[in-house]
Amino acid sequence: MNRDGLLMGIAAVFIGITALMLIAGIVVSPFFLLVAAPFGGAAYLLWYQASGKLAERIRANPAGYARSARGGGGPGGFDAGPFEGRFTRERTNRQQARGQDRRRRQRARDGGSVAQQSGLSKSAAADILDVDAEADAETVKSAYRERVKTAHPDAPDGDEDEFKSVKAAYETLGK
């Protein structure tokens, strides 16, 4: 969508409303002249933005439009703080972390379980669950359920790391 064209269209509508209000103010009542002023101002500001003149003015004097530093009180008003732009280091780091989490979840969905990606062998998984490495699915499932009751972090003697290893072992042997 052409944003500048849309702004120019809205500015043209506001100019039309302003012209009608000015005519009504002259013909009917001076009250319409008061109503026409905000419409005229809005039309001017929209045109000024859409024409690119506002951007040129800011580029010519960027210091005059910069936000002030905390406590500086200068331009920017309301102690807006320094303008850090769209890509601050903190925001970029958060976005990268989110992307890594998203990629990790996608790999887990596409390439099997996290345990398989970590390289947990069947014999190590069988040792964790106290079953034979060639045990059937039912035996593995029942051993997992028994083991997870004590290893779960919400259990009285539970441990999160142990729970994760039990879960990884089950995912390795269950497939």
mmCIF file with all atom_site columns, C-alpha atoms in Angstrom:
data_model
loop_
_atom_site.group_PDB
_atom_site.id
_atom_site.type_symbol
_atom_site.label_atom_id
_atom_site.label_alt_id
_atom_site.label_comp_id
_atom_site.label_asym_id
_atom_site.label_entity_id
_atom_site.label_seq_id
_atom_site.pdbx_PDB_ins_code
_atom_site.Cartn_x
_atom_site.Cartn_y
_atom_site.Cartn_z
_atom_site.occupancy
_atom_site.B_iso_or_equiv
_atom_site.pdbx_formal_charge
_atom_site.auth_seq_id
_atom_site.auth_comp_id
_atom_site.auth_asym_id
_atom_site.auth_atom_id
_atom_site.pdbx_PDB_model_num
ATOM 1   C CA . MET A 1 1   ? 0.000   0.000   0.000  1.00 0.00 ? 1   MET A CA 1
ATOM 2   C CA . ASN A 1 2   ? 1.284   3.459   -0.870 1.00 0.00 ? 2   ASN A CA 1
ATOM 3   C CA . ARG A 1 3   ? 1.326   5.187   2.501  1.00 0.00 ? 3   ARG A CA 1
ATOM 4   C CA . ASP A 1 4   ? 2.194   8.604   1.098  1.00 0.00 ? 4   ASP A CA 1
ATOM 5   C CA . GLY A 1 5   ? -0.657  8.401   -1.398 1.00 0.00 ? 5   GLY A CA 1
ATOM 6   C CA . LEU A 1 6   ? -3.065  7.493   1.387  1.00 0.00 ? 6   LEU A CA 1
ATOM 7   C CA . LEU A 1 7   ? -1.873  10.418  3.493  1.00 0.00 ? 7   LEU A CA 1
ATOM 8   C CA . MET A 1 8   ? -2.247  12.759  0.520  1.00 0.00 ? 8   MET A CA 1
ATOM 9   C CA . GLY A 1 9   ? -5.796  11.469  -0.007 1.00 0.00 ? 9   GLY A CA 1
ATOM 10  C CA . ILE A 1 10  ? -6.710  12.063  3.629  1.00 0.00 ? 10  ILE A CA 1
ATOM 11  C CA . ALA A 1 11  ? -5.113  15.514  3.468  1.00 0.00 ? 11  ALA A CA 1
ATOM 12  C CA . ALA A 1 12  ? -7.235  16.293  0.378  1.00 0.00 ? 12  ALA A CA 1
ATOM 13  C CA . VAL A 1 13  ? -10.409 15.254  2.241  1.00 0.00 ? 13  VAL A CA 1
ATOM 14  C CA . PHE A 1 14  ? -9.435  17.478  5.180  1.00 0.00 ? 14  PHE A CA 1
ATOM 15  C CA . ILE A 1 15  ? -8.785  20.375  2.782  1.00 0.00 ? 15  ILE A CA 1
ATOM 16  C CA . GLY A 1 16  ? -12.259 19.875  1.314  1.00 0.00 ? 16  GLY A CA 1
ATOM 17  C CA . ILE A 1 17  ? -13.836 19.858  4.774  1.00 0.00 ? 17  ILE A CA 1
ATOM 18  C CA . THR A 1 18  ? -11.866 22.984  5.671  1.00 0.00 ? 18  THR A CA 1
ATOM 19  C CA . ALA A 1 19  ? -13.097 24.769  2.525  1.00 0.00 ? 19  ALA A CA 1
ATOM 20  C CA . LEU A 1 20  ? -16.715 23.824  3.271  1.00 0.00 ? 20  LEU A CA 1
ATOM 21  C CA . MET A 1 21  ? -16.358 25.011  6.862  1.00 0.00 ? 21  MET A CA 1
ATOM 22  C CA . LEU A 1 22  ? -14.848 28.323  5.721  1.00 0.00 ? 22  LEU A CA 1
ATOM 23  C CA . ILE A 1 23  ? -17.742 28.899  3.312  1.00 0.00 ? 23  ILE A CA 1
ATOM 24  C CA . ALA A 1 24  ? -20.251 27.924  6.017  1.00 0.00 ? 24  ALA A CA 1
ATOM 25  C CA . GLY A 1 25  ? -18.454 30.250  8.432  1.00 0.00 ? 25  GLY A CA 1
ATOM 26  C CA . ILE A 1 26  ? -18.823 33.184  6.061  1.00 0.00 ? 26  ILE A CA 1
ATOM 27  C CA . VAL A 1 27  ? -22.403 32.412  5.007  1.00 0.00 ? 27  VAL A CA 1
ATOM 28  C CA . VAL A 1 28  ? -24.041 30.850  8.076  1.00 0.00 ? 28  VAL A CA 1
ATOM 29  C CA . SER A 1 29  ? -22.167 31.427  11.316 1.00 0.00 ? 29  SER A CA 1
ATOM 30  C CA . PRO A 1 30  ? -18.657 32.419  12.437 1.00 0.00 ? 30  PRO A CA 1
ATOM 31  C CA . PHE A 1 31  ? -18.645 29.304  14.649 1.00 0.00 ? 31  PHE A CA 1
ATOM 32  C CA . PHE A 1 32  ? -17.775 27.247  11.564 1.00 0.00 ? 32  PHE A CA 1
ATOM 33  C CA . LEU A 1 33  ? -14.568 29.264  11.196 1.00 0.00 ? 33  LEU A CA 1
ATOM 34  C CA . LEU A 1 34  ? -13.438 27.940  14.591 1.00 0.00 ? 34  LEU A CA 1
ATOM 35  C CA . VAL A 1 35  ? -14.236 24.376  13.518 1.00 0.00 ? 35  VAL A CA 1
ATOM 36  C CA . ALA A 1 36  ? -12.386 24.848  10.208 1.00 0.00 ? 36  ALA A CA 1
ATOM 37  C CA . ALA A 1 37  ? -9.079  25.741  11.929 1.00 0.00 ? 37  ALA A CA 1
ATOM 38  C CA . PRO A 1 38  ? -8.274  22.233  13.316 1.00 0.00 ? 38  PRO A CA 1
ATOM 39  C CA . PHE A 1 39  ? -9.202  20.610  9.996  1.00 0.00 ? 39  PHE A CA 1
ATOM 40  C CA . GLY A 1 40  ? -6.909  23.004  8.148  1.00 0.00 ? 40  GLY A CA 1
ATOM 41  C CA . GLY A 1 41  ? -4.071  22.336  10.583 1.00 0.00 ? 41  GLY A CA 1
ATOM 42  C CA . ALA A 1 42  ? -4.497  18.581  10.286 1.00 0.00 ? 42  ALA A CA 1
ATOM 43  C CA . ALA A 1 43  ? -4.592  18.808  6.490  1.00 0.00 ? 43  ALA A CA 1
ATOM 44  C CA . TYR A 1 44  ? -1.357  20.806  6.498  1.00 0.00 ? 44  TYR A CA 1
ATOM 45  C CA . LEU A 1 45  ? 0.438   18.357  8.798  1.00 0.00 ? 45  LEU A CA 1
ATOM 46  C CA . LEU A 1 46  ? -0.679  15.355  6.720  1.00 0.00 ? 46  LEU A CA 1
ATOM 47  C CA . TRP A 1 47  ? 0.459   17.042  3.515  1.00 0.00 ? 47  TRP A CA 1
ATOM 48  C CA . TYR A 1 48  ? 3.766   18.052  5.144  1.00 0.00 ? 48  TYR A CA 1
ATOM 49  C CA . GLN A 1 49  ? 4.443   14.429  6.138  1.00 0.00 ? 49  GLN A CA 1
ATOM 50  C CA . ALA A 1 50  ? 3.308   12.855  2.852  1.00 0.00 ? 50  ALA A CA 1
ATOM 51  C CA . SER A 1 51  ? 5.262   15.277  0.687  1.00 0.00 ? 51  SER A CA 1
ATOM 52  C CA . GLY A 1 52  ? 8.520   14.371  2.416  1.00 0.00 ? 52  GLY A CA 1
ATOM 53  C CA . LYS A 1 53  ? 9.205   17.890  3.629  1.00 0.00 ? 53  LYS A CA 1
ATOM 54  C CA . LEU A 1 54  ? 9.096   16.807  7.266  1.00 0.00 ? 54  LEU A CA 1
ATOM 55  C CA . ALA A 1 55  ? 11.741  14.135  6.639  1.00 0.00 ? 55  ALA A CA 1
ATOM 56  C CA . GLU A 1 56  ? 13.929  16.677  4.813  1.00 0.00 ? 56  GLU A CA 1
ATOM 57  C CA . ARG A 1 57  ? 13.636  19.098  7.716  1.00 0.00 ? 57  ARG A CA 1
ATOM 58  C CA . ILE A 1 58  ? 14.598  16.407  10.237 1.00 0.00 ? 58  ILE A CA 1
ATOM 59  C CA . ARG A 1 59  ? 17.559  15.286  8.110  1.00 0.00 ? 59  ARG A CA 1
ATOM 60  C CA . ALA A 1 60  ? 18.755  18.889  7.850  1.00 0.00 ? 60  ALA A CA 1
ATOM 61  C CA . ASN A 1 61  ? 18.775  19.345  11.653 1.00 0.00 ? 61  ASN A CA 1
ATOM 62  C CA . PRO A 1 62  ? 18.740  15.955  13.405 1.00 0.00 ? 62  PRO A CA 1
ATOM 63  C CA . ALA A 1 63  ? 19.980  17.357  16.716 1.00 0.00 ? 63  ALA A CA 1
ATOM 64  C CA . GLY A 1 64  ? 16.927  19.573  16.977 1.00 0.00 ? 64  GLY A CA 1
ATOM 65  C CA . TYR A 1 65  ? 14.636  16.570  16.800 1.00 0.00 ? 65  TYR A CA 1
ATOM 66  C CA . ALA A 1 66  ? 16.651  14.119  18.917 1.00 0.00 ? 66  ALA A CA 1
ATOM 67  C CA . ARG A 1 67  ? 15.204  12.956  22.189 1.00 0.00 ? 67  ARG A CA 1
ATOM 68  C CA . SER A 1 68  ? 16.878  14.270  25.274 1.00 0.00 ? 68  SER A CA 1
ATOM 69  C CA . ALA A 1 69  ? 19.050  12.286  27.635 1.00 0.00 ? 69  ALA A CA 1
ATOM 70  C CA . ARG A 1 70  ? 17.429  11.481  30.994 1.00 0.00 ? 70  ARG A CA 1
ATOM 71  C CA . GLY A 1 71  ? 17.288  14.577  33.118 1.00 0.00 ? 71  GLY A CA 1
ATOM 72  C CA . GLY A 1 72  ? 18.525  16.773  30.262 1.00 0.00 ? 72  GLY A CA 1
ATOM 73  C CA . GLY A 1 73  ? 15.139  18.304  29.667 1.00 0.00 ? 73  GLY A CA 1
ATOM 74  C CA . GLY A 1 74  ? 15.905  19.530  26.119 1.00 0.00 ? 74  GLY A CA 1
ATOM 75  C CA . PRO A 1 75  ? 14.103  18.542  22.931 1.00 0.00 ? 75  PRO A CA 1
ATOM 76  C CA . GLY A 1 76  ? 11.996  15.438  23.027 1.00 0.00 ? 76  GLY A CA 1
ATOM 77  C CA . GLY A 1 77  ? 9.691   16.624  25.759 1.00 0.00 ? 77  GLY A CA 1
ATOM 78  C CA . PHE A 1 78  ? 8.330   14.793  28.780 1.00 0.00 ? 78  PHE A CA 1
ATOM 79  C CA . ASP A 1 79  ? 11.849  13.547  29.477 1.00 0.00 ? 79  ASP A CA 1
ATOM 80  C CA . ALA A 1 80  ? 11.480  10.986  26.715 1.00 0.00 ? 80  ALA A CA 1
ATOM 81  C CA . GLY A 1 81  ? 14.968  9.592   27.176 1.00 0.00 ? 81  GLY A CA 1
ATOM 82  C CA . PRO A 1 82  ? 17.539  8.930   24.504 1.00 0.00 ? 82  PRO A CA 1
ATOM 83  C CA . PHE A 1 83  ? 16.333  7.575   21.209 1.00 0.00 ? 83  PHE A CA 1
ATOM 84  C CA . GLU A 1 84  ? 17.993  4.232   20.667 1.00 0.00 ? 84  GLU A CA 1
ATOM 85  C CA . GLY A 1 85  ? 16.410  3.425   17.373 1.00 0.00 ? 85  GLY A CA 1
ATOM 86  C CA . ARG A 1 86  ? 14.654  0.325   16.242 1.00 0.00 ? 86  ARG A CA 1
ATOM 87  C CA . PHE A 1 87  ? 17.578  -2.047  16.680 1.00 0.00 ? 87  PHE A CA 1
ATOM 88  C CA . THR A 1 88  ? 19.013  -1.629  20.153 1.00 0.00 ? 88  THR A CA 1
ATOM 89  C CA . ARG A 1 89  ? 21.516  -4.187  21.353 1.00 0.00 ? 89  ARG A CA 1
ATOM 90  C CA . GLU A 1 90  ? 19.152  -5.496  24.039 1.00 0.00 ? 90  GLU A CA 1
ATOM 91  C CA . ARG A 1 91  ? 16.270  -5.884  21.597 1.00 0.00 ? 91  ARG A CA 1
ATOM 92  C CA . THR A 1 92  ? 18.513  -7.564  19.027 1.00 0.00 ? 92  THR A CA 1
ATOM 93  C CA . ASN A 1 93  ? 19.768  -10.009 21.660 1.00 0.00 ? 93  ASN A CA 1
ATOM 94  C CA . ARG A 1 94  ? 16.187  -10.856 22.695 1.00 0.00 ? 94  ARG A CA 1
ATOM 95  C CA . GLN A 1 95  ? 15.199  -11.439 19.080 1.00 0.00 ? 95  GLN A CA 1
ATOM 96  C CA . GLN A 1 96  ? 18.208  -13.672 18.482 1.00 0.00 ? 96  GLN A CA 1
ATOM 97  C CA . ALA A 1 97  ? 17.431  -15.695 21.617 1.00 0.00 ? 97  ALA A CA 1
ATOM 98  C CA . ARG A 1 98  ? 13.808  -16.110 20.499 1.00 0.00 ? 98  ARG A CA 1
ATOM 99  C CA . GLY A 1 99  ? 15.019  -17.230 17.084 1.00 0.00 ? 99  GLY A CA 1
ATOM 100 C CA . GLN A 1 100 ? 17.371  -19.789 18.634 1.00 0.00 ? 100 GLN A CA 1
ATOM 101 C CA . ASP A 1 101 ? 14.545  -21.153 20.809 1.00 0.00 ? 101 ASP A CA 1
ATOM 102 C CA . ARG A 1 102 ? 12.286  -21.338 17.782 1.00 0.00 ? 102 ARG A CA 1
ATOM 103 C CA . ARG A 1 103 ? 14.938  -23.146 15.741 1.00 0.00 ? 103 ARG A CA 1
ATOM 104 C CA . ARG A 1 104 ? 15.602  -25.582 18.603 1.00 0.00 ? 104 ARG A CA 1
ATOM 105 C CA . ARG A 1 105 ? 11.894  -26.425 18.870 1.00 0.00 ? 105 ARG A CA 1
ATOM 106 C CA . GLN A 1 106 ? 11.668  -26.808 15.100 1.00 0.00 ? 106 GLN A CA 1
ATOM 107 C CA . ARG A 1 107 ? 14.658  -29.178 15.063 1.00 0.00 ? 107 ARG A CA 1
ATOM 108 C CA . ALA A 1 108 ? 13.055  -31.207 17.827 1.00 0.00 ? 108 ALA A CA 1
ATOM 109 C CA . ARG A 1 109 ? 9.837   -31.453 15.786 1.00 0.00 ? 109 ARG A CA 1
ATOM 110 C CA . ASP A 1 110 ? 11.570  -32.241 12.514 1.00 0.00 ? 110 ASP A CA 1
ATOM 111 C CA . GLY A 1 111 ? 14.505  -34.388 13.558 1.00 0.00 ? 111 GLY A CA 1
ATOM 112 C CA . GLY A 1 112 ? 13.049  -36.441 16.376 1.00 0.00 ? 112 GLY A CA 1
ATOM 113 C CA . SER A 1 113 ? 13.446  -35.962 20.077 1.00 0.00 ? 113 SER A CA 1
ATOM 114 C CA . VAL A 1 114 ? 15.940  -33.810 21.880 1.00 0.00 ? 114 VAL A CA 1
ATOM 115 C CA . ALA A 1 115 ? 17.390  -36.936 23.509 1.00 0.00 ? 115 ALA A CA 1
ATOM 116 C CA . GLN A 1 116 ? 18.178  -38.452 20.149 1.00 0.00 ? 116 GLN A CA 1
ATOM 117 C CA . GLN A 1 117 ? 19.853  -35.252 19.051 1.00 0.00 ? 117 GLN A CA 1
ATOM 118 C CA . SER A 1 118 ? 21.937  -35.189 22.229 1.00 0.00 ? 118 SER A CA 1
ATOM 119 C CA . GLY A 1 119 ? 23.279  -38.644 21.352 1.00 0.00 ? 119 GLY A CA 1
ATOM 120 C CA . LEU A 1 120 ? 22.042  -40.658 24.356 1.00 0.00 ? 120 LEU A CA 1
ATOM 121 C CA . SER A 1 121 ? 22.802  -44.292 23.526 1.00 0.00 ? 121 SER A CA 1
ATOM 122 C CA . LYS A 1 122 ? 20.303  -47.099 24.020 1.00 0.00 ? 122 LYS A CA 1
ATOM 123 C CA . SER A 1 123 ? 22.499  -48.796 26.613 1.00 0.00 ? 123 SER A CA 1
ATOM 124 C CA . ALA A 1 124 ? 22.839  -45.552 28.627 1.00 0.00 ? 124 ALA A CA 1
ATOM 125 C CA . ALA A 1 125 ? 19.086  -44.993 28.396 1.00 0.00 ? 125 ALA A CA 1
ATOM 126 C CA . ALA A 1 126 ? 18.462  -48.580 29.520 1.00 0.00 ? 126 ALA A CA 1
ATOM 127 C CA . ASP A 1 127 ? 20.752  -48.037 32.536 1.00 0.00 ? 127 ASP A CA 1
ATOM 128 C CA . ILE A 1 128 ? 18.845  -44.904 33.513 1.00 0.00 ? 128 ILE A CA 1
ATOM 129 C CA . LEU A 1 129 ? 15.498  -46.734 33.385 1.00 0.00 ? 129 LEU A CA 1
ATOM 130 C CA . ASP A 1 130 ? 16.891  -50.003 34.799 1.00 0.00 ? 130 ASP A CA 1
ATOM 131 C CA . VAL A 1 131 ? 15.639  -52.095 31.889 1.00 0.00 ? 131 VAL A CA 1
ATOM 132 C CA . ASP A 1 132 ? 17.244  -54.281 29.252 1.00 0.00 ? 132 ASP A CA 1
ATOM 133 C CA . ALA A 1 133 ? 18.411  -52.377 26.145 1.00 0.00 ? 133 ALA A CA 1
ATOM 134 C CA . GLU A 1 134 ? 16.193  -54.624 23.983 1.00 0.00 ? 134 GLU A CA 1
ATOM 135 C CA . ALA A 1 135 ? 13.101  -54.347 26.249 1.00 0.00 ? 135 ALA A CA 1
ATOM 136 C CA . ASP A 1 136 ? 9.699   -54.026 24.622 1.00 0.00 ? 136 ASP A CA 1
ATOM 137 C CA . ALA A 1 137 ? 7.715   -50.778 24.622 1.00 0.00 ? 137 ALA A CA 1
ATOM 138 C CA . GLU A 1 138 ? 5.425   -51.808 27.491 1.00 0.00 ? 138 GLU A CA 1
ATOM 139 C CA . THR A 1 139 ? 8.344   -52.610 29.804 1.00 0.00 ? 139 THR A CA 1
ATOM 140 C CA . VAL A 1 140 ? 10.039  -49.318 28.943 1.00 0.00 ? 140 VAL A CA 1
ATOM 141 C CA . LYS A 1 141 ? 6.803   -47.413 29.512 1.00 0.00 ? 141 LYS A CA 1
ATOM 142 C CA . SER A 1 142 ? 6.126   -48.962 32.918 1.00 0.00 ? 142 SER A CA 1
ATOM 143 C CA . ALA A 1 143 ? 9.761   -48.449 34.010 1.00 0.00 ? 143 ALA A CA 1
ATOM 144 C CA . TYR A 1 144 ? 9.546   -44.821 32.899 1.00 0.00 ? 144 TYR A CA 1
ATOM 145 C CA . ARG A 1 145 ? 6.332   -44.260 34.855 1.00 0.00 ? 145 ARG A CA 1
ATOM 146 C CA . GLU A 1 146 ? 7.818   -45.759 38.011 1.00 0.00 ? 146 GLU A CA 1
ATOM 147 C CA . ARG A 1 147 ? 11.041  -43.812 37.669 1.00 0.00 ? 147 ARG A CA 1
ATOM 148 C CA . VAL A 1 148 ? 9.379   -40.487 36.860 1.00 0.00 ? 148 VAL A CA 1
ATOM 149 C CA . LYS A 1 149 ? 7.303   -40.627 40.055 1.00 0.00 ? 149 LYS A CA 1
ATOM 150 C CA . THR A 1 150 ? 10.411  -40.199 42.170 1.00 0.00 ? 150 THR A CA 1
ATOM 151 C CA . ALA A 1 151 ? 12.422  -38.049 39.775 1.00 0.00 ? 151 ALA A CA 1
ATOM 152 C CA . HIS A 1 152 ? 9.750   -35.432 39.016 1.00 0.00 ? 152 HIS A CA 1
ATOM 153 C CA . PRO A 1 153 ? 10.666  -31.976 40.382 1.00 0.00 ? 153 PRO A CA 1
ATOM 154 C CA . ASP A 1 154 ? 7.315   -31.773 42.223 1.00 0.00 ? 154 ASP A CA 1
ATOM 155 C CA . ALA A 1 155 ? 8.026   -35.022 44.113 1.00 0.00 ? 155 ALA A CA 1
ATOM 156 C CA . PRO A 1 156 ? 9.512   -34.687 47.623 1.00 0.00 ? 156 PRO A CA 1
ATOM 157 C CA . ASP A 1 157 ? 12.896  -36.077 46.576 1.00 0.00 ? 157 ASP A CA 1
ATOM 158 C CA . GLY A 1 158 ? 12.604  -34.963 42.956 1.00 0.00 ? 158 GLY A CA 1
ATOM 159 C CA . ASP A 1 159 ? 15.416  -33.508 40.925 1.00 0.00 ? 159 ASP A CA 1
ATOM 160 C CA . GLU A 1 160 ? 14.962  -31.601 37.687 1.00 0.00 ? 160 GLU A CA 1
ATOM 161 C CA . ASP A 1 161 ? 18.165  -32.875 36.076 1.00 0.00 ? 161 ASP A CA 1
ATOM 162 C CA . GLU A 1 162 ? 17.314  -36.473 36.942 1.00 0.00 ? 162 GLU A CA 1
ATOM 163 C CA . PHE A 1 163 ? 13.816  -35.957 35.553 1.00 0.00 ? 163 PHE A CA 1
ATOM 164 C CA . LYS A 1 164 ? 15.248  -34.653 32.300 1.00 0.00 ? 164 LYS A CA 1
ATOM 165 C CA . SER A 1 165 ? 17.582  -37.621 31.983 1.00 0.00 ? 165 SER A CA 1
ATOM 166 C CA . VAL A 1 166 ? 14.718  -40.062 32.662 1.00 0.00 ? 166 VAL A CA 1
ATOM 167 C CA . LYS A 1 167 ? 12.609  -38.335 30.063 1.00 0.00 ? 167 LYS A CA 1
ATOM 168 C CA . ALA A 1 168 ? 15.471  -38.381 27.553 1.00 0.00 ? 168 ALA A CA 1
ATOM 169 C CA . ALA A 1 169 ? 16.029  -42.083 28.233 1.00 0.00 ? 169 ALA A CA 1
ATOM 170 C CA . TYR A 1 170 ? 12.359  -42.830 27.655 1.00 0.00 ? 170 TYR A CA 1
ATOM 171 C CA . GLU A 1 171 ? 12.372  -40.859 24.396 1.00 0.00 ? 171 GLU A CA 1
ATOM 172 C CA . THR A 1 172 ? 15.455  -42.761 23.243 1.00 0.00 ? 172 THR A CA 1
ATOM 173 C CA . LEU A 1 173 ? 14.085  -46.227 24.051 1.00 0.00 ? 173 LEU A CA 1
ATOM 174 C CA . GLY A 1 174 ? 10.461  -45.489 23.215 1.00 0.00 ? 174 GLY A CA 1
ATOM 175 C CA . LYS A 1 175 ? 11.102  -44.957 19.498 1.00 0.00 ? 175 LYS A CA 1
#
